[in-house]
């Protein structure tokens, strides 16, 4: 906050509010004034807020949260001017307008970005423990793929089965819309599952994750229905090697970009570089996509406590796609792969 020039901070991004206060409701503003946190929420969350929130004063409000929070700031800014940071990536213009009106003239507004997100990138031992379990749930489900991935089943059915099994194993839900992409559709990195039936002799990309105690996991495996032809095997091995190269490059202190380039170099060597159309990975935690981003031009340094995915893939229009994604935690002395599902090409 000091570096951003703010002495106080109004938070509107719910994952940040959860991170700092423990509150999981869907309507809240968190105000950090001096060294006291104030949580504003509405009457639906009276009991929940008092149960969950430990380190903030809870204000149950009847007006809009922005008005209540703004009014509170006004009462505090009478004696001294408040330099109030706000989250420019999440605060909507309409809400900001209401806040400003209610807060009055004694406030200097300071746009900030990623203040809390940067802290969230470094996971505590407790967070890592939850993330390990969330990764294990996803790994277990994908290891059961032979029970429900077969020709004649619709992509949507497979997705439903995956999400059902995630919940059966203790997840509160899927950490994003499960991707089941078969045949030529597997060349779409972010395909939505459709009514298309899986067929023999095609690739199927399964990308899934669990939410456990508010933390996400993320895992991709690629299946071939039948015996894979030589070309598919070669591609698969290239992607596997690219992931290994990224993993070898991953450690505390290196730039995120160098990890991406390690994977990319490998695919280029196999003549597949132009089919790798996205970044190598991303951080995750309370949200499915967090920092650090593992992309080509990222100069940010990897820190101990980061958890990132390594997910190189190739996408060939008209043929299909192959992606292998694992979650890796970075420790001071090495790395730890959190996703435990077998990594080889699964032929079903
Ligand atoms: Zn994924
Ligand atoms: Zn991912």
mmCIF file of C-alpha atoms and ligand atoms in Angstrom:
data_model
loop_
_atom_site.group_PDB
_atom_site.id
_atom_site.type_symbol
_atom_site.label_atom_id
_atom_site.label_comp_id
_atom_site.label_asym_id
_atom_site.label_seq_id
_atom_site.Cartn_x
_atom_site.Cartn_y
_atom_site.Cartn_z
ATOM 1 C CA UNK A 1 0.000 0.000 0.000
ATOM 2 C CA UNK A 2 2.794 2.392 0.896
ATOM 3 C CA UNK A 3 4.521 1.716 -2.410
ATOM 4 C CA UNK A 4 1.285 2.530 -4.212
ATOM 5 C CA UNK A 5 1.018 5.789 -2.258
ATOM 6 C CA UNK A 6 -2.058 4.703 -0.309
ATOM 7 C CA UNK A 7 -2.633 4.698 3.438
ATOM 8 C CA UNK A 8 -5.929 2.836 3.160
ATOM 9 C CA UNK A 9 -7.402 0.345 0.726
ATOM 10 C CA UNK A 10 -10.882 -0.567 -0.424
ATOM 11 C CA UNK A 11 -11.104 -4.108 -1.779
ATOM 12 C CA UNK A 12 -13.852 -5.276 -4.101
ATOM 13 C CA UNK A 13 -12.369 -8.422 -5.642
ATOM 14 C CA UNK A 14 -14.019 -11.274 -3.722
ATOM 15 C CA UNK A 15 -11.050 -13.707 -3.856
ATOM 16 C CA UNK A 16 -8.886 -11.001 -2.237
ATOM 17 C CA UNK A 17 -11.582 -10.359 0.372
ATOM 18 C CA UNK A 18 -11.684 -14.072 1.157
ATOM 19 C CA UNK A 19 -7.891 -14.244 1.340
ATOM 20 C CA UNK A 20 -7.654 -11.439 3.876
ATOM 21 C CA UNK A 21 -10.815 -11.954 5.924
ATOM 22 C CA UNK A 22 -12.040 -15.522 5.392
ATOM 23 C CA UNK A 23 -15.437 -14.288 4.158
ATOM 24 C CA UNK A 24 -16.923 -16.449 1.383
ATOM 25 C CA UNK A 25 -20.178 -14.594 0.650
ATOM 26 C CA UNK A 26 -20.905 -13.156 -2.776
ATOM 27 C CA UNK A 27 -21.498 -9.531 -1.784
ATOM 28 C CA UNK A 28 -18.847 -7.661 0.189
ATOM 29 C CA UNK A 29 -16.455 -4.754 0.323
ATOM 30 C CA UNK A 30 -13.396 -4.900 2.558
ATOM 31 C CA UNK A 31 -11.923 -1.637 3.767
ATOM 32 C CA UNK A 32 -8.465 -1.470 5.285
ATOM 33 C CA UNK A 33 -8.253 1.780 7.253
ATOM 34 C CA UNK A 34 -4.996 2.201 9.092
ATOM 35 C CA UNK A 35 -4.448 -1.205 10.623
ATOM 36 C CA UNK A 36 -8.107 -2.144 11.037
ATOM 37 C CA UNK A 37 -10.129 -4.099 8.464
ATOM 38 C CA UNK A 38 -13.859 -3.457 8.020
ATOM 39 C CA UNK A 39 -16.056 -5.887 6.118
ATOM 40 C CA UNK A 40 -19.291 -4.541 4.634
ATOM 41 C CA UNK A 41 -21.928 -7.038 3.607
ATOM 42 C CA UNK A 42 -25.724 -7.390 3.616
ATOM 43 C CA UNK A 43 -28.285 -9.021 5.888
ATOM 44 C CA UNK A 44 -28.223 -12.380 4.110
ATOM 45 C CA UNK A 45 -24.729 -12.930 5.461
ATOM 46 C CA UNK A 46 -25.178 -11.874 9.088
ATOM 47 C CA UNK A 47 -24.609 -15.332 10.582
ATOM 48 C CA UNK A 48 -22.044 -16.408 8.003
ATOM 49 C CA UNK A 49 -19.954 -13.260 8.355
ATOM 50 C CA UNK A 50 -19.780 -13.606 12.113
ATOM 51 C CA UNK A 51 -18.778 -17.259 11.734
ATOM 52 C CA UNK A 52 -16.152 -16.775 9.050
ATOM 53 C CA UNK A 53 -14.607 -13.388 9.632
ATOM 54 C CA UNK A 54 -11.926 -13.265 12.267
ATOM 55 C CA UNK A 55 -9.761 -10.250 11.676
ATOM 56 C CA UNK A 56 -12.201 -7.615 10.449
ATOM 57 C CA UNK A 57 -15.023 -5.637 11.989
ATOM 58 C CA UNK A 58 -18.261 -6.748 10.348
ATOM 59 C CA UNK A 59 -20.770 -4.128 9.196
ATOM 60 C CA UNK A 60 -24.138 -5.494 8.094
ATOM 61 C CA UNK A 61 -25.651 -2.774 5.931
ATOM 62 C CA UNK A 62 -29.122 -2.083 4.540
ATOM 63 C CA UNK A 63 -28.089 0.392 1.835
ATOM 64 C CA UNK A 64 -25.716 -0.399 -1.005
ATOM 65 C CA UNK A 65 -22.297 -1.525 0.179
ATOM 66 C CA UNK A 66 -20.630 1.302 -1.745
ATOM 67 C CA UNK A 67 -22.758 3.914 0.031
ATOM 68 C CA UNK A 68 -22.139 2.383 3.441
ATOM 69 C CA UNK A 69 -18.419 2.045 2.863
ATOM 70 C CA UNK A 70 -18.203 5.536 1.372
ATOM 71 C CA UNK A 71 -20.105 7.022 4.317
ATOM 72 C CA UNK A 72 -17.759 5.285 6.726
ATOM 73 C CA UNK A 73 -14.747 6.738 4.897
ATOM 74 C CA UNK A 74 -16.320 10.187 5.017
ATOM 75 C CA UNK A 75 -16.619 10.030 8.801
ATOM 76 C CA UNK A 76 -12.944 9.046 9.012
ATOM 77 C CA UNK A 77 -11.636 11.616 6.544
ATOM 78 C CA UNK A 78 -12.964 14.620 8.446
ATOM 79 C CA UNK A 79 -9.890 14.885 10.614
ATOM 80 C CA UNK A 80 -7.308 13.893 8.041
ATOM 81 C CA UNK A 81 -7.173 13.366 4.302
ATOM 82 C CA UNK A 82 -7.327 9.689 3.395
ATOM 83 C CA UNK A 83 -5.295 8.350 0.474
ATOM 84 C CA UNK A 84 -7.539 5.477 -0.471
ATOM 85 C CA UNK A 85 -6.344 2.812 -2.864
ATOM 86 C CA UNK A 86 -8.915 0.868 -4.870
ATOM 87 C CA UNK A 87 -8.701 -2.183 -7.099
ATOM 88 C CA UNK A 88 -8.890 -0.781 -10.599
ATOM 89 C CA UNK A 89 -9.276 -4.212 -12.178
ATOM 90 C CA UNK A 90 -12.437 -5.046 -10.249
ATOM 91 C CA UNK A 91 -14.205 -1.874 -9.069
ATOM 92 C CA UNK A 92 -16.974 -1.066 -11.534
ATOM 93 C CA UNK A 93 -17.414 2.520 -12.646
ATOM 94 C CA UNK A 94 -20.991 2.681 -11.293
ATOM 95 C CA UNK A 95 -19.867 1.412 -7.906
ATOM 96 C CA UNK A 96 -16.923 3.779 -7.818
ATOM 97 C CA UNK A 97 -19.221 6.689 -8.618
ATOM 98 C CA UNK A 98 -21.437 5.761 -5.660
ATOM 99 C CA UNK A 99 -18.432 5.302 -3.399
ATOM 100 C CA UNK A 100 -16.987 8.685 -4.352
ATOM 101 C CA UNK A 101 -20.285 10.439 -3.829
ATOM 102 C CA UNK A 102 -20.783 8.917 -0.401
ATOM 103 C CA UNK A 103 -17.165 9.385 0.666
ATOM 104 C CA UNK A 104 -17.105 13.112 -0.095
ATOM 105 C CA UNK A 105 -14.165 15.358 -0.908
ATOM 106 C CA UNK A 106 -11.703 14.325 1.798
ATOM 107 C CA UNK A 107 -10.500 11.284 -0.115
ATOM 108 C CA UNK A 108 -7.657 11.009 -2.584
ATOM 109 C CA UNK A 109 -8.435 8.026 -4.828
ATOM 110 C CA UNK A 110 -5.494 5.908 -5.976
ATOM 111 C CA UNK A 111 -5.870 3.215 -8.623
ATOM 112 C CA UNK A 112 -3.957 0.081 -7.696
ATOM 113 C CA UNK A 113 -3.440 -3.266 -9.399
ATOM 114 C CA UNK A 114 -2.416 -6.670 -8.082
ATOM 115 C CA UNK A 115 -1.542 -5.527 -4.546
ATOM 116 C CA UNK A 116 -3.144 -8.540 -2.867
ATOM 117 C CA UNK A 117 -2.747 -10.826 -5.901
ATOM 118 C CA UNK A 118 1.034 -10.521 -5.638
ATOM 119 C CA UNK A 119 0.919 -11.655 -2.013
ATOM 120 C CA UNK A 120 -1.427 -14.513 -2.928
ATOM 121 C CA UNK A 121 1.107 -15.893 -5.416
ATOM 122 C CA UNK A 122 3.219 -17.162 -2.511
ATOM 123 C CA UNK A 123 1.350 -19.980 -0.821
ATOM 124 C CA UNK A 124 1.616 -20.804 2.859
ATOM 125 C CA UNK A 125 2.143 -24.353 4.100
ATOM 126 C CA UNK A 126 -1.579 -24.542 4.937
ATOM 127 C CA UNK A 127 -2.593 -23.397 1.473
ATOM 128 C CA UNK A 128 -0.203 -25.861 -0.145
ATOM 129 C CA UNK A 129 -1.681 -28.638 1.883
ATOM 130 C CA UNK A 130 -5.188 -27.873 0.616
ATOM 131 C CA UNK A 131 -3.922 -27.514 -2.944
ATOM 132 C CA UNK A 132 -2.185 -30.881 -2.714
ATOM 133 C CA UNK A 133 -5.514 -32.461 -1.761
ATOM 134 C CA UNK A 134 -7.411 -30.599 -4.494
ATOM 135 C CA UNK A 135 -4.837 -31.813 -7.037
ATOM 136 C CA UNK A 136 -5.168 -35.345 -5.752
ATOM 137 C CA UNK A 137 -8.938 -35.337 -6.264
ATOM 138 C CA UNK A 138 -8.526 -34.248 -9.896
ATOM 139 C CA UNK A 139 -5.766 -36.831 -10.387
ATOM 140 C CA UNK A 140 -7.938 -39.618 -9.036
ATOM 141 C CA UNK A 141 -10.827 -38.722 -11.319
ATOM 142 C CA UNK A 142 -8.661 -38.612 -14.435
ATOM 143 C CA UNK A 143 -7.038 -41.917 -13.453
ATOM 144 C CA UNK A 144 -10.545 -43.419 -13.633
ATOM 145 C CA UNK A 145 -11.050 -42.190 -17.210
ATOM 146 C CA UNK A 146 -11.153 -45.737 -18.629
ATOM 147 C CA UNK A 147 -14.441 -46.238 -16.734
ATOM 148 C CA UNK A 148 -16.320 -43.496 -18.587
ATOM 149 C CA UNK A 149 -14.349 -42.384 -21.665
ATOM 150 C CA UNK A 150 -15.281 -44.604 -24.587
ATOM 151 C CA UNK A 151 -16.683 -44.399 -28.114
ATOM 152 C CA UNK A 152 -20.396 -43.600 -28.287
ATOM 153 C CA UNK A 153 -20.493 -41.376 -25.185
ATOM 154 C CA UNK A 154 -21.168 -37.653 -25.634
ATOM 155 C CA UNK A 155 -18.594 -35.075 -24.551
ATOM 156 C CA UNK A 156 -21.239 -33.576 -22.264
ATOM 157 C CA UNK A 157 -21.801 -36.926 -20.563
ATOM 158 C CA UNK A 158 -18.099 -37.341 -19.936
ATOM 159 C CA UNK A 159 -17.945 -33.821 -18.483
ATOM 160 C CA UNK A 160 -20.928 -34.571 -16.224
ATOM 161 C CA UNK A 161 -19.298 -37.797 -15.048
ATOM 162 C CA UNK A 162 -16.059 -35.978 -14.263
ATOM 163 C CA UNK A 163 -17.810 -33.265 -12.273
ATOM 164 C CA UNK A 164 -19.926 -35.827 -10.411
ATOM 165 C CA UNK A 165 -16.840 -37.800 -9.449
ATOM 166 C CA UNK A 166 -15.019 -34.638 -8.336
ATOM 167 C CA UNK A 167 -17.853 -33.925 -5.935
ATOM 168 C CA UNK A 168 -18.060 -37.513 -4.760
ATOM 169 C CA UNK A 169 -14.434 -37.236 -3.757
ATOM 170 C CA UNK A 170 -15.062 -34.148 -1.647
ATOM 171 C CA UNK A 171 -14.738 -31.224 -4.051
ATOM 172 C CA UNK A 172 -17.235 -28.397 -3.599
ATOM 173 C CA UNK A 173 -17.345 -28.122 -7.386
ATOM 174 C CA UNK A 174 -15.293 -27.917 -10.545
ATOM 175 C CA UNK A 175 -12.743 -25.110 -10.600
ATOM 176 C CA UNK A 176 -13.788 -24.211 -14.188
ATOM 177 C CA UNK A 177 -16.078 -25.618 -16.843
ATOM 178 C CA UNK A 178 -14.669 -29.088 -17.513
ATOM 179 C CA UNK A 179 -13.203 -29.411 -21.001
ATOM 180 C CA UNK A 180 -13.944 -32.588 -22.928
ATOM 181 C CA UNK A 181 -12.898 -32.063 -26.534
ATOM 182 C CA UNK A 182 -12.801 -34.966 -28.965
ATOM 183 C CA UNK A 183 -11.586 -35.494 -32.503
ATOM 184 C CA UNK A 184 -10.972 -32.296 -34.485
ATOM 185 C CA UNK A 185 -12.595 -30.369 -31.625
ATOM 186 C CA UNK A 186 -9.601 -31.199 -29.438
ATOM 187 C CA UNK A 187 -7.701 -28.644 -31.546
ATOM 188 C CA UNK A 188 -9.681 -25.944 -29.707
ATOM 189 C CA UNK A 189 -7.673 -25.290 -26.523
ATOM 190 C CA UNK A 190 -10.734 -23.952 -24.662
ATOM 191 C CA UNK A 191 -13.510 -26.068 -26.162
ATOM 192 C CA UNK A 192 -16.862 -26.341 -24.392
ATOM 193 C CA UNK A 193 -18.189 -29.904 -24.228
ATOM 194 C CA UNK A 194 -20.930 -30.588 -26.761
ATOM 195 C CA UNK A 195 -23.352 -33.373 -27.709
ATOM 196 C CA UNK A 196 -20.732 -34.797 -30.068
ATOM 197 C CA UNK A 197 -20.178 -38.499 -29.450
ATOM 198 C CA UNK A 198 -16.669 -39.781 -28.897
ATOM 199 C CA UNK A 199 -15.505 -41.990 -31.756
ATOM 200 C CA UNK A 200 -12.923 -44.655 -32.240
ATOM 201 C CA UNK A 201 -9.518 -43.485 -33.461
ATOM 202 C CA UNK A 202 -9.668 -39.961 -32.192
ATOM 203 C CA UNK A 203 -7.985 -37.815 -29.580
ATOM 204 C CA UNK A 204 -9.864 -36.655 -26.486
ATOM 205 C CA UNK A 205 -8.552 -33.835 -24.307
ATOM 206 C CA UNK A 206 -9.796 -33.853 -20.700
ATOM 207 C CA UNK A 207 -9.051 -30.673 -18.738
ATOM 208 C CA UNK A 208 -10.517 -30.549 -15.252
ATOM 209 C CA UNK A 209 -10.051 -29.303 -11.745
ATOM 210 C CA UNK A 210 -11.557 -29.472 -8.287
ATOM 211 C CA UNK A 211 -12.329 -26.758 -5.791
ATOM 212 C CA UNK A 212 -11.492 -27.888 -2.300
ATOM 213 C CA UNK A 213 -11.893 -25.513 0.640
ATOM 214 C CA UNK A 214 -11.866 -22.593 -1.828
ATOM 215 C CA UNK A 215 -8.657 -23.646 -3.618
ATOM 216 C CA UNK A 216 -8.501 -24.804 -7.239
ATOM 217 C CA UNK A 217 -6.698 -27.599 -8.986
ATOM 218 C CA UNK A 218 -6.097 -27.941 -12.725
ATOM 219 C CA UNK A 219 -5.046 -30.975 -14.732
ATOM 220 C CA UNK A 220 -5.138 -32.086 -18.385
ATOM 221 C CA UNK A 221 -4.696 -35.498 -19.904
ATOM 222 C CA UNK A 222 -5.063 -36.550 -23.526
ATOM 223 C CA UNK A 223 -6.597 -39.886 -24.418
ATOM 224 C CA UNK A 224 -6.556 -41.756 -27.729
ATOM 225 C CA UNK A 225 -9.538 -44.007 -28.413
ATOM 226 C CA UNK A 226 -7.899 -47.045 -29.948
ATOM 227 C CA UNK A 227 -4.285 -47.682 -30.849
ATOM 228 C CA UNK A 228 -2.596 -44.397 -31.629
ATOM 229 C CA UNK A 229 -0.872 -44.109 -35.021
ATOM 230 C CA UNK A 230 2.849 -43.327 -35.100
ATOM 231 C CA UNK A 231 2.328 -39.644 -35.879
ATOM 232 C CA UNK A 232 0.120 -39.133 -32.810
ATOM 233 C CA UNK A 233 2.639 -40.943 -30.623
ATOM 234 C CA UNK A 234 5.440 -38.706 -31.905
ATOM 235 C CA UNK A 235 3.405 -35.600 -31.208
ATOM 236 C CA UNK A 236 2.525 -36.850 -27.751
ATOM 237 C CA UNK A 237 6.162 -37.536 -26.934
ATOM 238 C CA UNK A 238 7.124 -34.072 -28.150
ATOM 239 C CA UNK A 239 4.545 -32.473 -25.837
ATOM 240 C CA UNK A 240 5.716 -34.677 -22.976
ATOM 241 C CA UNK A 241 9.304 -33.599 -23.586
ATOM 242 C CA UNK A 242 8.242 -29.961 -23.776
ATOM 243 C CA UNK A 243 6.603 -30.298 -20.385
ATOM 244 C CA UNK A 244 9.713 -31.946 -18.974
ATOM 245 C CA UNK A 245 11.869 -29.142 -20.372
ATOM 246 C CA UNK A 246 9.599 -26.595 -18.693
ATOM 247 C CA UNK A 247 9.774 -28.534 -15.442
ATOM 248 C CA UNK A 248 13.571 -28.721 -15.632
ATOM 249 C CA UNK A 249 13.690 -24.948 -16.100
ATOM 250 C CA UNK A 250 11.330 -24.238 -13.198
ATOM 251 C CA UNK A 251 12.914 -23.103 -9.944
ATOM 252 C CA UNK A 252 12.918 -20.149 -7.612
ATOM 253 C CA UNK A 253 14.753 -17.164 -9.078
ATOM 254 C CA UNK A 254 14.310 -17.801 -12.802
ATOM 255 C CA UNK A 255 12.075 -15.602 -14.936
ATOM 256 C CA UNK A 256 8.672 -17.034 -15.811
ATOM 257 C CA UNK A 257 9.482 -16.362 -19.472
ATOM 258 C CA UNK A 258 12.493 -18.671 -19.430
ATOM 259 C CA UNK A 259 10.245 -21.606 -18.483
ATOM 260 C CA UNK A 260 7.899 -20.888 -21.364
ATOM 261 C CA UNK A 261 10.807 -20.602 -23.776
ATOM 262 C CA UNK A 262 12.201 -23.965 -22.643
ATOM 263 C CA UNK A 263 8.930 -25.689 -23.614
ATOM 264 C CA UNK A 264 8.629 -23.727 -26.846
ATOM 265 C CA UNK A 265 12.189 -24.514 -27.911
ATOM 266 C CA UNK A 266 11.500 -28.219 -27.562
ATOM 267 C CA UNK A 267 8.362 -28.103 -29.708
ATOM 268 C CA UNK A 268 10.171 -26.029 -32.332
ATOM 269 C CA UNK A 269 12.864 -28.684 -32.452
ATOM 270 C CA UNK A 270 10.163 -31.201 -33.401
ATOM 271 C CA UNK A 271 8.756 -28.832 -36.015
ATOM 272 C CA UNK A 272 5.626 -28.303 -33.912
ATOM 273 C CA UNK A 273 6.320 -24.822 -32.563
ATOM 274 C CA UNK A 274 3.636 -23.120 -34.659
ATOM 275 C CA UNK A 275 0.972 -25.426 -33.196
ATOM 276 C CA UNK A 276 1.672 -24.249 -29.625
ATOM 277 C CA UNK A 277 -0.723 -21.325 -29.469
ATOM 278 C CA UNK A 278 -0.862 -20.390 -25.789
ATOM 279 C CA UNK A 279 1.400 -19.754 -22.823
ATOM 280 C CA UNK A 280 3.046 -22.645 -20.983
ATOM 281 C CA UNK A 281 1.177 -22.168 -17.744
ATOM 282 C CA UNK A 282 -0.267 -20.012 -15.013
ATOM 283 C CA UNK A 283 -0.367 -19.671 -11.282
ATOM 284 C CA UNK A 284 -3.454 -20.846 -9.439
ATOM 285 C CA UNK A 285 -4.885 -20.922 -5.954
ATOM 286 C CA UNK A 286 -8.122 -19.286 -4.819
ATOM 287 C CA UNK A 287 -8.657 -18.508 -8.508
ATOM 288 C CA UNK A 288 -8.007 -20.836 -11.393
ATOM 289 C CA UNK A 289 -5.850 -18.254 -13.170
ATOM 290 C CA UNK A 290 -3.477 -16.295 -10.974
ATOM 291 C CA UNK A 291 0.055 -15.001 -11.216
ATOM 292 C CA UNK A 292 2.721 -15.764 -12.056
ATOM 293 C CA UNK A 293 1.821 -16.228 -15.704
ATOM 294 C CA UNK A 294 4.239 -18.539 -17.441
ATOM 295 C CA UNK A 295 4.293 -16.836 -20.830
ATOM 296 C CA UNK A 296 6.969 -16.042 -23.368
ATOM 297 C CA UNK A 297 7.617 -12.428 -22.417
ATOM 298 C CA UNK A 298 7.153 -12.670 -18.646
ATOM 299 C CA UNK A 299 10.109 -11.097 -16.853
ATOM 300 C CA UNK A 300 8.733 -11.694 -13.355
ATOM 301 C CA UNK A 301 10.798 -14.055 -11.253
ATOM 302 C CA UNK A 302 9.470 -17.313 -9.879
ATOM 303 C CA UNK A 303 9.433 -17.379 -6.065
ATOM 304 C CA UNK A 304 9.394 -20.203 -3.574
ATOM 305 C CA UNK A 305 5.753 -20.784 -2.663
ATOM 306 C CA UNK A 306 4.473 -20.274 -6.218
ATOM 307 C CA UNK A 307 2.226 -22.969 -7.650
ATOM 308 C CA UNK A 308 2.043 -23.004 -11.453
ATOM 309 C CA UNK A 309 0.686 -25.247 -14.145
ATOM 310 C CA UNK A 310 2.917 -26.511 -16.930
ATOM 311 C CA UNK A 311 0.639 -27.204 -19.863
ATOM 312 C CA UNK A 312 2.254 -27.201 -23.264
ATOM 313 C CA UNK A 313 0.017 -28.370 -26.073
ATOM 314 C CA UNK A 314 -0.233 -28.582 -29.824
ATOM 315 C CA UNK A 315 -3.386 -27.949 -31.828
ATOM 316 C CA UNK A 316 -3.630 -29.078 -35.429
ATOM 317 C CA UNK A 317 -6.700 -27.849 -37.271
ATOM 318 C CA UNK A 318 -8.764 -30.673 -38.730
ATOM 319 C CA UNK A 319 -6.809 -33.332 -36.832
ATOM 320 C CA UNK A 320 -6.870 -32.644 -33.109
ATOM 321 C CA UNK A 321 -4.957 -31.469 -30.088
ATOM 322 C CA UNK A 322 -2.699 -32.831 -27.411
ATOM 323 C CA UNK A 323 -2.138 -31.144 -24.061
ATOM 324 C CA UNK A 324 -0.508 -32.401 -20.894
ATOM 325 C CA UNK A 325 -1.005 -30.253 -17.817
ATOM 326 C CA UNK A 326 0.349 -30.692 -14.338
ATOM 327 C CA UNK A 327 0.529 -28.499 -11.294
ATOM 328 C CA UNK A 328 3.919 -27.856 -9.757
ATOM 329 C CA UNK A 329 4.760 -26.176 -6.446
ATOM 330 C CA UNK A 330 8.072 -24.358 -6.192
ATOM 331 C CA UNK A 331 9.992 -24.772 -2.956
ATOM 332 C CA UNK A 332 13.248 -23.116 -1.929
ATOM 333 C CA UNK A 333 15.153 -26.318 -2.625
ATOM 334 C CA UNK A 334 13.271 -27.814 -5.590
ATOM 335 C CA UNK A 335 9.857 -28.492 -7.048
ATOM 336 C CA UNK A 336 6.943 -30.736 -6.160
ATOM 337 C CA UNK A 337 4.451 -32.038 -8.727
ATOM 338 C CA UNK A 338 1.037 -31.873 -7.060
ATOM 339 C CA UNK A 339 -0.915 -33.749 -9.740
ATOM 340 C CA UNK A 340 -0.266 -37.451 -9.487
ATOM 341 C CA UNK A 341 -2.162 -38.998 -12.448
ATOM 342 C CA UNK A 342 -0.050 -41.082 -14.882
ATOM 343 C CA UNK A 343 1.364 -38.879 -17.632
ATOM 344 C CA UNK A 344 1.788 -41.204 -20.604
ATOM 345 C CA UNK A 345 -0.552 -41.416 -23.606
ATOM 346 C CA UNK A 346 -3.656 -43.239 -22.477
ATOM 347 C CA UNK A 347 -5.032 -45.560 -25.168
ATOM 348 C CA UNK A 348 -8.567 -46.724 -24.450
HETATM 349 ZN ZN1 LIG B 1 -6.416 -26.932 -17.274
HETATM 350 ZN ZN1 LIG B 2 -4.492 -24.509 -16.738
#
